[in-house]
mmCIF file of C-alpha atoms in Angstrom:
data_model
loop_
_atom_site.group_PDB
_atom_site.id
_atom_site.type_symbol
_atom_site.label_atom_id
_atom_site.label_comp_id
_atom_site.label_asym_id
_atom_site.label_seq_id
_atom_site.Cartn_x
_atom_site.Cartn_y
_atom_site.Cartn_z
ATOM 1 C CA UNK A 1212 10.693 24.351 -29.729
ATOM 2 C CA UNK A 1213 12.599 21.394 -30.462
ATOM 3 C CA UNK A 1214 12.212 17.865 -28.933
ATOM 4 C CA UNK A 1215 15.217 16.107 -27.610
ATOM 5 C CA UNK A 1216 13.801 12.776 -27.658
ATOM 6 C CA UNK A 1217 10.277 11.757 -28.262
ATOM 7 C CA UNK A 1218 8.673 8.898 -26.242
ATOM 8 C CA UNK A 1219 5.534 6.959 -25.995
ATOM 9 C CA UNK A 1220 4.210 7.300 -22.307
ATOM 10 C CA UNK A 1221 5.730 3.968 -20.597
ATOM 11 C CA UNK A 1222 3.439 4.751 -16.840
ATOM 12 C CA UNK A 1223 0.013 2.838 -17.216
ATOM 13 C CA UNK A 1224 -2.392 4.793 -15.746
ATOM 14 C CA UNK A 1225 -6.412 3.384 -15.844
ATOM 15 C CA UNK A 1226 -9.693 4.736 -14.208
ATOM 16 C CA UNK A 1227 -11.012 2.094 -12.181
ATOM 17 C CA UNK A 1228 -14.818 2.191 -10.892
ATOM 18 C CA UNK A 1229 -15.487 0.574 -7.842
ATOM 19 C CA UNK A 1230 -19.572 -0.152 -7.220
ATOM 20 C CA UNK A 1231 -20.565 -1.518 -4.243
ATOM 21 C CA UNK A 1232 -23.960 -3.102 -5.130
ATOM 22 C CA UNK A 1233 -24.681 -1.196 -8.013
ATOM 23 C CA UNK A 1234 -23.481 2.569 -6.684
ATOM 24 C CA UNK A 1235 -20.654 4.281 -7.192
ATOM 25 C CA UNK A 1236 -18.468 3.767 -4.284
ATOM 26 C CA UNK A 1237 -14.837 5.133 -5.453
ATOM 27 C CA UNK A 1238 -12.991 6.037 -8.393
ATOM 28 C CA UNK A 1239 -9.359 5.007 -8.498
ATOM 29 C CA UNK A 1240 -6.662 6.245 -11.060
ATOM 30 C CA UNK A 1241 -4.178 3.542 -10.947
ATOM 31 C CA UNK A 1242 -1.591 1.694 -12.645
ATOM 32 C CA UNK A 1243 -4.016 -0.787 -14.160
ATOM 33 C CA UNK A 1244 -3.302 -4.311 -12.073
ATOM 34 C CA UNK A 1245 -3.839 -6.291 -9.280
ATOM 35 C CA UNK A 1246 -7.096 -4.727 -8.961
ATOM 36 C CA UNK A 1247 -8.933 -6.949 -6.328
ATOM 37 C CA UNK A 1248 -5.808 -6.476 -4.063
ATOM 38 C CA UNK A 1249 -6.988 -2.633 -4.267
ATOM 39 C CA UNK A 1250 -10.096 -3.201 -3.935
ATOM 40 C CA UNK A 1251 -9.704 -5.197 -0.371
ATOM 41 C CA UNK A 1252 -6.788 -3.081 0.063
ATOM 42 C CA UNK A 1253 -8.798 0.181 -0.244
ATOM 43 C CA UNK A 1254 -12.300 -0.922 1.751
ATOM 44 C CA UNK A 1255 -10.144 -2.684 4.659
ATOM 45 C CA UNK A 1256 -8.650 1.142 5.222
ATOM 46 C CA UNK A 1257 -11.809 2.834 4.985
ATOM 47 C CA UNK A 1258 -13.541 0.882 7.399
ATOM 48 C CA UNK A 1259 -15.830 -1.048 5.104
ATOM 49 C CA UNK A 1260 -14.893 -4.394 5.606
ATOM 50 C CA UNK A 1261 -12.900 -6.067 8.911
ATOM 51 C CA UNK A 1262 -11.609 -8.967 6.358
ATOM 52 C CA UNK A 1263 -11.402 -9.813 2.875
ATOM 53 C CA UNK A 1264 -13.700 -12.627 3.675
ATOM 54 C CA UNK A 1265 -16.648 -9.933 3.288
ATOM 55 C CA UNK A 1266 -16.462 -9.704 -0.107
ATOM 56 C CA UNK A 1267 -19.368 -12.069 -1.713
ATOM 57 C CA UNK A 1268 -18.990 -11.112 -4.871
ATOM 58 C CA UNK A 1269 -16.353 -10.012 -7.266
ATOM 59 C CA UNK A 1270 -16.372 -8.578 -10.730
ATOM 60 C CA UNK A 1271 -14.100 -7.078 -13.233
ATOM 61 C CA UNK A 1272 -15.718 -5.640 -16.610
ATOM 62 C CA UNK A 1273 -13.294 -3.663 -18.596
ATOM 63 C CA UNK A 1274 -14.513 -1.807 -21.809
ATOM 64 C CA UNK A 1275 -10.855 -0.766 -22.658
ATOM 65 C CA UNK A 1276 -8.035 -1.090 -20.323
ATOM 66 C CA UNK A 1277 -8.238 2.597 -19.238
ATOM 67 C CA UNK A 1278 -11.841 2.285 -18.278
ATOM 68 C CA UNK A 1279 -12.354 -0.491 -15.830
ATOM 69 C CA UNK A 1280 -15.532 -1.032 -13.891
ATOM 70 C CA UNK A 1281 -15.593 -3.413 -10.521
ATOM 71 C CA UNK A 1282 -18.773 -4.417 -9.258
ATOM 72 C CA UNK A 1283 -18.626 -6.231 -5.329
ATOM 73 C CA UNK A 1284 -21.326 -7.401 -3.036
ATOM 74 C CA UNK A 1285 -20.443 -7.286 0.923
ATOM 75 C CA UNK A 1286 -21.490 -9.383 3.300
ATOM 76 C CA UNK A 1287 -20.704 -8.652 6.251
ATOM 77 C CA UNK A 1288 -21.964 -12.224 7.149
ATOM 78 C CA UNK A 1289 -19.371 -14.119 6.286
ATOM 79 C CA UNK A 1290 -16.772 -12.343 8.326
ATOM 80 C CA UNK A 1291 -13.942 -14.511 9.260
ATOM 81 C CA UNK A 1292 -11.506 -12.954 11.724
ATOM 82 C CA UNK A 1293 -8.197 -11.859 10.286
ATOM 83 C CA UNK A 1294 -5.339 -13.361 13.263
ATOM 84 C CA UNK A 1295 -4.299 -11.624 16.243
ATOM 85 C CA UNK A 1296 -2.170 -8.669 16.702
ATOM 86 C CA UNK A 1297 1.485 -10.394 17.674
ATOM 87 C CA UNK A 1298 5.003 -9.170 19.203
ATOM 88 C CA UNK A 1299 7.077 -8.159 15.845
ATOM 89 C CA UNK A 1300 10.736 -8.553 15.968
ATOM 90 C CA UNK A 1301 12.085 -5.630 14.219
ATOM 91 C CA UNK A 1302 15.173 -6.158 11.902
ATOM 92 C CA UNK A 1303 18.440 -4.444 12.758
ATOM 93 C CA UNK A 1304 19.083 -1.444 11.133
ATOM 94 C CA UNK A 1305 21.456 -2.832 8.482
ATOM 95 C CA UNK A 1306 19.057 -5.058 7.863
ATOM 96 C CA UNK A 1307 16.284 -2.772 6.913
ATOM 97 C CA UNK A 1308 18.898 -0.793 5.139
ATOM 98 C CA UNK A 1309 19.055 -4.025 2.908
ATOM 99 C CA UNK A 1310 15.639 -5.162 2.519
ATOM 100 C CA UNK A 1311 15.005 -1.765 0.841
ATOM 101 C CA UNK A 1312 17.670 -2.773 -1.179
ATOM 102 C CA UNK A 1313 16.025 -5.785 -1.858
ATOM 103 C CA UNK A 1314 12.902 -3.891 -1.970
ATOM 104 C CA UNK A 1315 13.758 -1.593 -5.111
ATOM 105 C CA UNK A 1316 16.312 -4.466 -7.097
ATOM 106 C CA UNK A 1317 12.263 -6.317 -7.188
ATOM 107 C CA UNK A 1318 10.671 -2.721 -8.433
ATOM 108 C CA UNK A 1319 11.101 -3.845 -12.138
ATOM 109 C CA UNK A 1320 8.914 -0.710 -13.530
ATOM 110 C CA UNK A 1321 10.756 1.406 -11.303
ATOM 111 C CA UNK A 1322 13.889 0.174 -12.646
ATOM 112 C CA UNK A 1323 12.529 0.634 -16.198
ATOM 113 C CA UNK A 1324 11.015 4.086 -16.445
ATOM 114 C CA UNK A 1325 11.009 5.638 -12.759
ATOM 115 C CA UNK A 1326 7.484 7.498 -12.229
ATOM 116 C CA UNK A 1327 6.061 5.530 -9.939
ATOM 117 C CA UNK A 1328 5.691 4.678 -6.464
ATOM 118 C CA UNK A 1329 6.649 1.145 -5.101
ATOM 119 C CA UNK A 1330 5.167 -0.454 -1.605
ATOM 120 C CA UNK A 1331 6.059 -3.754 -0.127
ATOM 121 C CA UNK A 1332 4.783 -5.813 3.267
ATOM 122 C CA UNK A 1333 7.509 -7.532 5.517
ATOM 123 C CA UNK A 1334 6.656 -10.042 7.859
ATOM 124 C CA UNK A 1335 10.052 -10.720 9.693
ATOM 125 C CA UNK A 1336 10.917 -13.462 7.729
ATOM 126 C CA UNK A 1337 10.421 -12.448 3.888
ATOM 127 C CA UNK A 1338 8.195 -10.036 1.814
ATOM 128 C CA UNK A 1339 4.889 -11.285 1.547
ATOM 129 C CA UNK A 1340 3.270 -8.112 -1.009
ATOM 130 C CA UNK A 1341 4.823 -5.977 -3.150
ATOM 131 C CA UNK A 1342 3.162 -3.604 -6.128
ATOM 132 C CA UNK A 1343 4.240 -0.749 -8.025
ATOM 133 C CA UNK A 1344 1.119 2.016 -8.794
ATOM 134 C CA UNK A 1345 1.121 5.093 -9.978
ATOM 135 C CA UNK A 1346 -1.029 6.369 -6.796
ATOM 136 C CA UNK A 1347 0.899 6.113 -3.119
ATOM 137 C CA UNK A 1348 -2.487 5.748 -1.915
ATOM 138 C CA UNK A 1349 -2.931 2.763 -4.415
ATOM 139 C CA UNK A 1350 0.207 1.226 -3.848
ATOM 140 C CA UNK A 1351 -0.574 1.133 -0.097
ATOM 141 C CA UNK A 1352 -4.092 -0.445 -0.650
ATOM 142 C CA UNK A 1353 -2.640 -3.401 -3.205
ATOM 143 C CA UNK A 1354 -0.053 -4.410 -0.519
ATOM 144 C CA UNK A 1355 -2.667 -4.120 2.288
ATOM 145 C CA UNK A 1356 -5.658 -6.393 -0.106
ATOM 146 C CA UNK A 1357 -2.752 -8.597 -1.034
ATOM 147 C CA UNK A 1358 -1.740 -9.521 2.972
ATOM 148 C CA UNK A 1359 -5.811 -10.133 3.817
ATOM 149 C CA UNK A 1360 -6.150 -12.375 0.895
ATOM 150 C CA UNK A 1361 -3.720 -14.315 1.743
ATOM 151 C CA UNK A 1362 -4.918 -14.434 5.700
ATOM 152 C CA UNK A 1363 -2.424 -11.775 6.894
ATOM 153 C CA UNK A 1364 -3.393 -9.636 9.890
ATOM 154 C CA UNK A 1365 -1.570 -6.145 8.543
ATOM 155 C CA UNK A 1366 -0.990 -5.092 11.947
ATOM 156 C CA UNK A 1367 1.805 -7.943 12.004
ATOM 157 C CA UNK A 1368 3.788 -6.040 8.594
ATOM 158 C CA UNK A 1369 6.301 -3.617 8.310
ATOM 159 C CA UNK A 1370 5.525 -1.417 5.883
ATOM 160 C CA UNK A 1371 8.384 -0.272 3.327
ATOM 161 C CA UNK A 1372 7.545 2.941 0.834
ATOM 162 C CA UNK A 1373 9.580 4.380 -1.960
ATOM 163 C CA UNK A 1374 8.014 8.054 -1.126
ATOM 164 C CA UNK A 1375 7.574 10.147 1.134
ATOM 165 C CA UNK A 1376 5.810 9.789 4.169
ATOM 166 C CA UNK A 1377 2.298 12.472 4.472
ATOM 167 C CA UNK A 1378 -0.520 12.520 7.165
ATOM 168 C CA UNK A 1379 -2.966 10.487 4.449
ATOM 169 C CA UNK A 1380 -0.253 7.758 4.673
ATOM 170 C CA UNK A 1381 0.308 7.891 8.088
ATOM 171 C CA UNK A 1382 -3.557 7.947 9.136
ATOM 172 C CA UNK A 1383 -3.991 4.485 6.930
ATOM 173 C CA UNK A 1384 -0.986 2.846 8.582
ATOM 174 C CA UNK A 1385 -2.779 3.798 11.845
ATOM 175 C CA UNK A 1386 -5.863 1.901 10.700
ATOM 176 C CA UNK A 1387 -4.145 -1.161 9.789
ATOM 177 C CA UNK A 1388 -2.053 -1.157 12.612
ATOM 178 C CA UNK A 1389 1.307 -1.176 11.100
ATOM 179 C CA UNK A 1390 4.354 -1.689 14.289
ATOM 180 C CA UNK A 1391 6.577 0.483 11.504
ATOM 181 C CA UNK A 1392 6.924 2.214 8.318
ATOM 182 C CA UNK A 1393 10.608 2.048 6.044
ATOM 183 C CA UNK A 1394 10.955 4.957 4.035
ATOM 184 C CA UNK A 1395 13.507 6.176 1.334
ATOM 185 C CA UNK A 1396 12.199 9.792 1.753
ATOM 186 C CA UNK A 1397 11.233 11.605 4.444
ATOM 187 C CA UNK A 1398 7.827 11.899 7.044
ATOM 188 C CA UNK A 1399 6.147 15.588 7.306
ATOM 189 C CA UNK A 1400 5.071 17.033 11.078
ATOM 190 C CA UNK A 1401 1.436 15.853 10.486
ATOM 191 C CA UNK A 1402 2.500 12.240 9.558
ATOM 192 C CA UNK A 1403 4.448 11.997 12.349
ATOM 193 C CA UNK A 1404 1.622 13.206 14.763
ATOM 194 C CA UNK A 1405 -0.894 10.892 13.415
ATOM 195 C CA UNK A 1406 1.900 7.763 13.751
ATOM 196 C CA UNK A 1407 2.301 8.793 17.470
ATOM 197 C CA UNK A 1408 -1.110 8.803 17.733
ATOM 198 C CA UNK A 1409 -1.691 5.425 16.019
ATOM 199 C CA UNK A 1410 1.356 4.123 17.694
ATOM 200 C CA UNK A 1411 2.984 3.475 14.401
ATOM 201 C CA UNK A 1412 7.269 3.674 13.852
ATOM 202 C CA UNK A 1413 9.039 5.635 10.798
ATOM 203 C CA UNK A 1414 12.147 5.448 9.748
ATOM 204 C CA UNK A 1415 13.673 7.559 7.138
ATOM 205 C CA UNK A 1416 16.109 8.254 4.560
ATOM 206 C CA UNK A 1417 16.767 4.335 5.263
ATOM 207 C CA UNK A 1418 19.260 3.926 2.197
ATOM 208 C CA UNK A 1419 21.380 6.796 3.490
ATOM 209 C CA UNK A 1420 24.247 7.029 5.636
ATOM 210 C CA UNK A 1421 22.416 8.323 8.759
ATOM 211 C CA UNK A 1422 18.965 7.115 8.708
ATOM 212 C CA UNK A 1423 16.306 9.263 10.073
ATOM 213 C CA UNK A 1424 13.547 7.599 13.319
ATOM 214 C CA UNK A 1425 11.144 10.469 13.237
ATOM 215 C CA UNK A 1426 8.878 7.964 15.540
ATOM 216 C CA UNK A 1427 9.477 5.192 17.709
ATOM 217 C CA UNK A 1428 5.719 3.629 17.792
ATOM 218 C CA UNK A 1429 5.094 0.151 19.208
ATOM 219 C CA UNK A 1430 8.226 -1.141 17.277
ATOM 220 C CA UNK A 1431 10.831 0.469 19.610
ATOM 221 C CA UNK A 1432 8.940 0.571 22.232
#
């Protein structure tokens, strides 16, 4: 079998440990940045901490950069309130349309090699996170860490995805209280269950023609 055209792998992909004073607490395959972002990002949507504030202690030891261990301390002591849910004016449609565009033209590894997913946070005004991970899941947690570090309540974001919309997705937009997700791709049954639930908007196929509002949530209420 011949090869058409050989390549060295361009998609970064680490294993991360996360430990939680001293035990094992999660083990994340991700594109190997922005790591504290993940961590708050990831402990926020599990329910382990209410705000990044909680986090007394923070540690990166990396024996090669695709084995990465991250040792935190938690206390939930120091909790310092994350601000109050507000009313969220939500763009126009054409206007969402081109913040995606906006969105991808800042996705510089998804320009360059494709193969990865891309997550941003809106706050009405200008995007205030945006990563590019391997993982959805991890994607979702940087942009989440990123808006608590910087004093963000999520609940006051629009999300914006390059993939596809699934339950996991929609259950952790429920927890952070997103008014609306902004999809390229589209939302399964499940996901849009668990956004009714939560209360949370999708939208869609944004970049096309005829967008798709599989739910209205808080956002169009």
């Amino acid at each position: 079998m011949s090869i058409i055209h050989e390549v060295k792998p361009q998609v970064a992909e680490s294993e991360v440990f996360l430990y939680a004073d001293n035990k094992l607490l999660h083990r994340f395959h991700c594109t190997p940045e922005a790591l504290k972002e993940l961590t708050i990002g990831h402990l926020f949507c599990n329910g382990f901490i209410q705000s990044a504030t909680e986090i007394s202690h923070y540690e990166e030891e990396a024996g090669d950069p695709d084995n990465i261990s991250i040792h935190i301390s938690i206390n939930r002591e120091d909790f310092n309130p994350i601000p109050p849910v507000q009313d969220l004016k939500v763009p126009e449609l054409t206007d969402l349309q081109a913040l995606m565009q906006d969105f991808f033209n800042c996705a510089e590894k998804y320009k360059t090699h494709g193969g990865i997913h891309c997550s941003a946070l809106f706050d009405g005004k200008s995007f205030v996170a945006q990563y590019e991970d391997v993982g959805r899941h991890n994607a979702f947690d940087k942009v989440t860490g990123k808006s608590l570090l910087t004093g963000l309540n999520p609940a006051n974001l629009i999300y914006f995805t390059s993939g596809r919309v699934n339950s996991e997705i929609a259950e952790k937009a429920g927890r952070c209280g997103f008014p609306l997700i902004v999809s390229r791709s589209i939302a399964t049954t499940r996901a849009c269950e668990i956004a009714r639930k939560h209360g949370v908007g999708i939208i869609g196929r944004i970049s096309s023609d005829q967008p798709l509002l599989f739910n209205k949530g808080r956002a169009y209420a």
